[in-house]
């Protein structure tokens, strides 16, 4: 009930949970949160301080309130504010979709890193492109389609191998969807109904293989 970002309403409970977790483990504990639960209650800076004071080693902030869900744009003022009041590393998150945007957010907030979610779905190469831009100031191209395809197929094989055929086939579906949509939205949408119910791992792999080489 009070899980996830709803927990931000109860700062005392947040503090108790942080203390318990930090005391229970011998590894660094990090905390990720939204900016607050709604526009009137953006208490991420207060929680950031509580977190730092109780042993959290790194913070990640998604620049939206809970009430916003995924609506509107992520803002980075709260990240900037938090960066100004804690000394542990702060990671900025939300709506970062390009190398240029990543650089802008880092410069504006002073954050130590950026975290990417949706923009990497089907496009993990973006992470390398961002890293390259931040470290060298130069933009770089994504790999060729052929290179992408061989890595994508390797990824699917590894999922089947690691999770086993049944669960691996189920878990591959979202990646197949994201990769297909990333490579060709129109063909990807047409392909999806043909593949999403396939339950045999070899059939899934072969159908996806043929789709990729038809792009
Ligand atoms: C499929 C999916 C699963 C997610 N799962 C989690 C999760 O388990 N824990 C969490 O803190 N955030 C989760 N998020 C939120 C993201 O970590 C991130 O904060 C949010 O998507 C905003 O970043 P983005 O604009 O780069 O996607 C998830 C997001 C997506 C799209």
Coordinates of C-alpha atoms and ligand atoms in Angstrom, one line a residue:
X1 CA 0.0 0.0 0.0
X2 CA 2.7 2.5 1.0
X3 CA 5.3 1.0 -1.2
X4 CA 7.3 2.7 -4.0
X5 CA 6.9 6.5 -4.3
X6 CA 3.8 6.5 -2.0
X7 CA 6.3 5.9 0.8
X8 CA 7.6 9.4 0.3
X9 CA 4.5 10.6 2.3
X10 CA 5.9 9.1 5.5
X11 CA 9.4 10.5 6.1
X12 CA 9.7 8.8 9.5
X13 CA 9.0 5.4 7.9
X14 CA 11.5 6.1 5.2
X15 CA 14.1 6.9 7.8
X16 CA 13.3 3.6 9.7
X17 CA 13.5 1.5 6.6
X18 CA 16.8 3.1 5.5
X19 CA 18.3 2.5 8.9
X20 CA 17.2 -1.1 9.0
X21 CA 18.5 -1.9 5.5
X22 CA 21.8 -0.1 6.0
X23 CA 22.3 -2.0 9.2
X24 CA 21.4 -5.3 7.8
X25 CA 23.8 -5.5 4.9
X26 CA 27.6 -5.1 4.3
X27 CA 27.3 -3.6 0.9
X28 CA 26.6 0.0 -0.1
X29 CA 22.9 0.9 -0.1
X30 CA 21.6 3.3 -2.7
X31 CA 18.2 5.0 -2.9
X32 CA 16.1 6.0 -5.9
X33 CA 13.0 8.2 -5.6
X34 CA 10.8 10.7 -7.4
X35 CA 10.8 14.4 -6.5
X36 CA 7.8 14.0 -4.1
X37 CA 4.3 12.7 -4.2
X38 CA 2.7 15.7 -5.8
X39 CA 3.5 19.3 -6.9
X40 CA 2.7 20.7 -3.4
X41 CA 4.8 18.1 -1.7
X42 CA 8.2 17.8 -3.4
X43 CA 10.0 16.5 -0.4
X44 CA 12.8 14.7 -2.2
X45 CA 15.4 17.1 -0.8
X46 CA 14.3 16.4 2.8
X47 CA 14.5 12.6 2.1
X48 CA 17.8 13.0 0.4
X49 CA 19.2 14.5 3.6
X50 CA 17.6 11.8 5.7
X51 CA 19.2 9.2 3.4
X52 CA 22.6 10.7 3.5
X53 CA 22.5 11.1 7.3
X54 CA 21.6 7.4 7.7
X55 CA 24.2 5.8 5.5
X56 CA 22.8 5.8 2.0
X57 CA 25.8 6.0 -0.4
X58 CA 24.2 7.3 -3.6
X59 CA 20.9 8.8 -4.7
X60 CA 19.0 8.6 -8.0
X61 CA 16.2 11.1 -8.7
X62 CA 13.5 10.7 -11.3
X63 CA 12.4 14.3 -12.0
X64 CA 8.6 13.7 -11.6
X65 CA 6.3 13.5 -8.7
X66 CA 4.3 10.4 -8.0
X67 CA 1.1 12.2 -9.0
X68 CA 2.5 13.0 -12.4
X69 CA 3.0 9.3 -13.3
X70 CA 4.7 9.6 -16.7
X71 CA 2.8 12.8 -17.7
X72 CA 4.4 16.1 -18.4
X73 CA 8.2 16.5 -18.6
X74 CA 10.7 15.6 -16.0
X75 CA 12.2 18.6 -14.3
X76 CA 15.8 18.9 -13.1
X77 CA 15.6 21.7 -10.6
X78 CA 14.9 19.3 -7.7
X79 CA 18.0 17.3 -8.7
X80 CA 20.1 20.5 -8.7
X81 CA 18.7 21.4 -5.3
X82 CA 19.6 18.0 -3.9
X83 CA 23.0 18.1 -5.4
X84 CA 23.5 21.3 -3.5
X85 CA 22.7 19.9 -0.1
X86 CA 24.2 16.4 0.0
X87 CA 27.8 15.2 -0.6
X88 CA 27.0 11.7 -1.7
X89 CA 26.8 11.1 -5.5
X90 CA 23.5 12.1 -7.1
X91 CA 22.2 10.6 -10.3
X92 CA 19.7 12.5 -12.5
X93 CA 16.9 10.5 -14.2
X94 CA 13.9 11.1 -16.4
X95 CA 13.4 11.8 -20.1
X96 CA 17.0 11.6 -21.0
X97 CA 16.9 10.5 -24.6
X98 CA 20.0 11.7 -26.3
X99 CA 23.7 12.4 -25.7
X100 CA 23.0 16.2 -26.0
X101 CA 20.2 16.0 -23.4
X102 CA 22.4 14.0 -21.0
X103 CA 25.1 16.6 -21.2
X104 CA 22.6 19.4 -20.7
X105 CA 21.1 17.7 -17.6
X106 CA 24.6 17.0 -16.2
X107 CA 25.7 20.6 -16.7
X108 CA 22.5 22.1 -15.3
X109 CA 22.2 19.9 -12.2
X110 CA 25.8 19.3 -11.4
X111 CA 24.7 15.6 -11.0
X112 CA 27.4 13.0 -10.9
X113 CA 25.8 10.7 -13.5
X114 CA 22.6 10.2 -15.5
X115 CA 20.4 7.2 -15.4
X116 CA 18.4 6.1 -18.5
X117 CA 15.3 4.0 -18.6
X118 CA 12.9 4.0 -21.6
X119 CA 15.3 5.5 -24.1
X120 CA 17.5 2.4 -23.8
X121 CA 14.7 -0.1 -24.5
X122 CA 15.7 -1.7 -27.8
X123 CA 18.5 0.8 -28.0
X124 CA 21.3 -0.1 -25.5
X125 CA 23.8 1.6 -27.8
X126 CA 22.6 5.0 -26.6
X127 CA 24.5 4.4 -23.4
X128 CA 27.9 4.2 -25.2
X129 CA 27.0 7.2 -27.4
X130 CA 26.2 9.3 -24.3
X131 CA 29.4 8.2 -22.6
X132 CA 31.4 9.0 -25.7
X133 CA 29.8 12.5 -25.9
X134 CA 30.4 13.3 -22.3
X135 CA 34.0 12.1 -22.2
X136 CA 35.1 13.4 -25.7
X137 CA 32.5 16.0 -26.6
X138 CA 32.0 14.2 -29.9
X139 CA 28.9 12.6 -31.2
X140 CA 29.2 9.0 -32.4
X141 CA 27.0 6.9 -34.6
X142 CA 25.3 3.8 -33.5
X143 CA 26.7 0.5 -34.9
X144 CA 25.6 -0.7 -38.3
X145 CA 22.3 -2.6 -38.7
X146 CA 24.3 -5.9 -39.2
X147 CA 26.2 -5.4 -36.0
X148 CA 23.1 -4.5 -34.1
X149 CA 21.3 -7.6 -35.4
X150 CA 24.1 -10.0 -34.3
X151 CA 24.2 -8.5 -30.9
X152 CA 20.4 -8.6 -30.5
X153 CA 20.3 -12.3 -31.5
X154 CA 23.1 -13.1 -29.1
X155 CA 21.1 -11.3 -26.4
X156 CA 18.1 -13.4 -27.0
X157 CA 20.1 -16.6 -27.0
X158 CA 21.7 -15.6 -23.7
X159 CA 18.3 -14.9 -22.2
X160 CA 17.1 -18.4 -23.3
X161 CA 20.2 -19.9 -21.9
X162 CA 20.3 -18.1 -18.6
X163 CA 16.6 -18.3 -17.7
X164 CA 15.8 -21.6 -19.3
X165 CA 13.6 -22.1 -22.3
X166 CA 10.2 -21.4 -20.8
X167 CA 11.0 -18.3 -18.7
X168 CA 13.6 -17.2 -21.3
X169 CA 11.0 -17.2 -24.0
X170 CA 8.6 -15.2 -21.9
X171 CA 11.2 -12.7 -20.8
X172 CA 12.5 -12.3 -24.4
X173 CA 9.1 -11.0 -25.6
X174 CA 9.6 -7.5 -24.2
X175 CA 13.1 -7.2 -25.7
X176 CA 11.9 -8.5 -29.0
X177 CA 9.2 -5.9 -29.0
X178 CA 11.5 -3.0 -28.0
X179 CA 14.2 -4.1 -30.5
X180 CA 11.7 -4.4 -33.3
X181 CA 10.1 -1.1 -32.6
X182 CA 13.5 0.6 -32.4
X183 CA 14.7 -0.8 -35.7
X184 CA 11.5 -0.3 -37.7
X185 CA 8.4 1.0 -36.0
X186 CA 6.1 0.1 -38.8
X187 CA 7.4 -3.4 -39.5
X188 CA 7.8 -3.9 -35.8
X189 CA 4.1 -3.2 -35.2
X190 CA 3.1 -5.6 -37.9
X191 CA 5.5 -8.3 -36.7
X192 CA 4.5 -8.2 -33.0
X193 CA 1.2 -10.1 -33.3
X194 CA 3.1 -12.9 -35.1
X195 CA 5.6 -13.4 -32.4
X196 CA 4.2 -12.4 -29.0
X197 CA 2.3 -15.7 -28.5
X198 CA 5.1 -18.0 -29.7
X199 CA 6.0 -20.2 -26.7
X200 CA 8.7 -22.4 -28.2
X201 CA 12.2 -20.8 -27.8
X202 CA 13.6 -22.0 -31.1
X203 CA 10.5 -20.9 -33.0
X204 CA 10.8 -17.5 -31.2
X205 CA 14.4 -17.2 -32.1
X206 CA 14.0 -18.2 -35.8
X207 CA 11.0 -16.0 -36.4
X208 CA 12.8 -13.0 -34.8
X209 CA 15.9 -13.8 -36.8
X210 CA 14.0 -13.8 -40.1
X211 CA 12.2 -10.6 -39.1
X212 CA 15.5 -8.9 -38.3
X213 CA 17.1 -9.9 -41.7
X214 CA 13.9 -8.7 -43.5
X215 CA 14.4 -5.1 -42.3
Ligands
LIG1 C1 9.5 -1.1 -17.9 C2 9.9 -0.2 -16.7 C3 10.2 -0.8 -15.5 C4 10.6 0.1 -14.4 N1 10.8 -0.5 -13.2 C5 11.3 0.3 -12.2 C6 11.6 -0.3 -10.9 O1 11.5 -1.5 -10.7 N2 12.0 0.5 -9.9 C7 12.2 1.9 -10.1 O2 12.6 2.6 -9.2 N3 11.9 2.4 -11.3 C8 11.4 1.7 -12.3 N4 11.1 2.3 -13.5 C9 11.2 3.7 -13.7 C10 12.6 4.0 -14.3 O3 13.6 3.6 -13.6 C11 12.8 5.6 -14.5 O4 12.8 6.2 -13.2 C12 11.7 6.2 -15.3 O5 11.3 5.4 -16.4 C13 12.1 7.6 -15.8 O6 13.3 7.5 -16.6 P1 13.2 7.4 -18.2 O7 12.5 8.7 -18.6 O8 14.7 7.4 -18.6 O9 12.5 6.2 -18.6 C14 10.7 1.5 -14.6 C15 10.4 2.0 -15.8 C16 10.1 1.2 -16.9 C17 9.8 1.9 -18.2

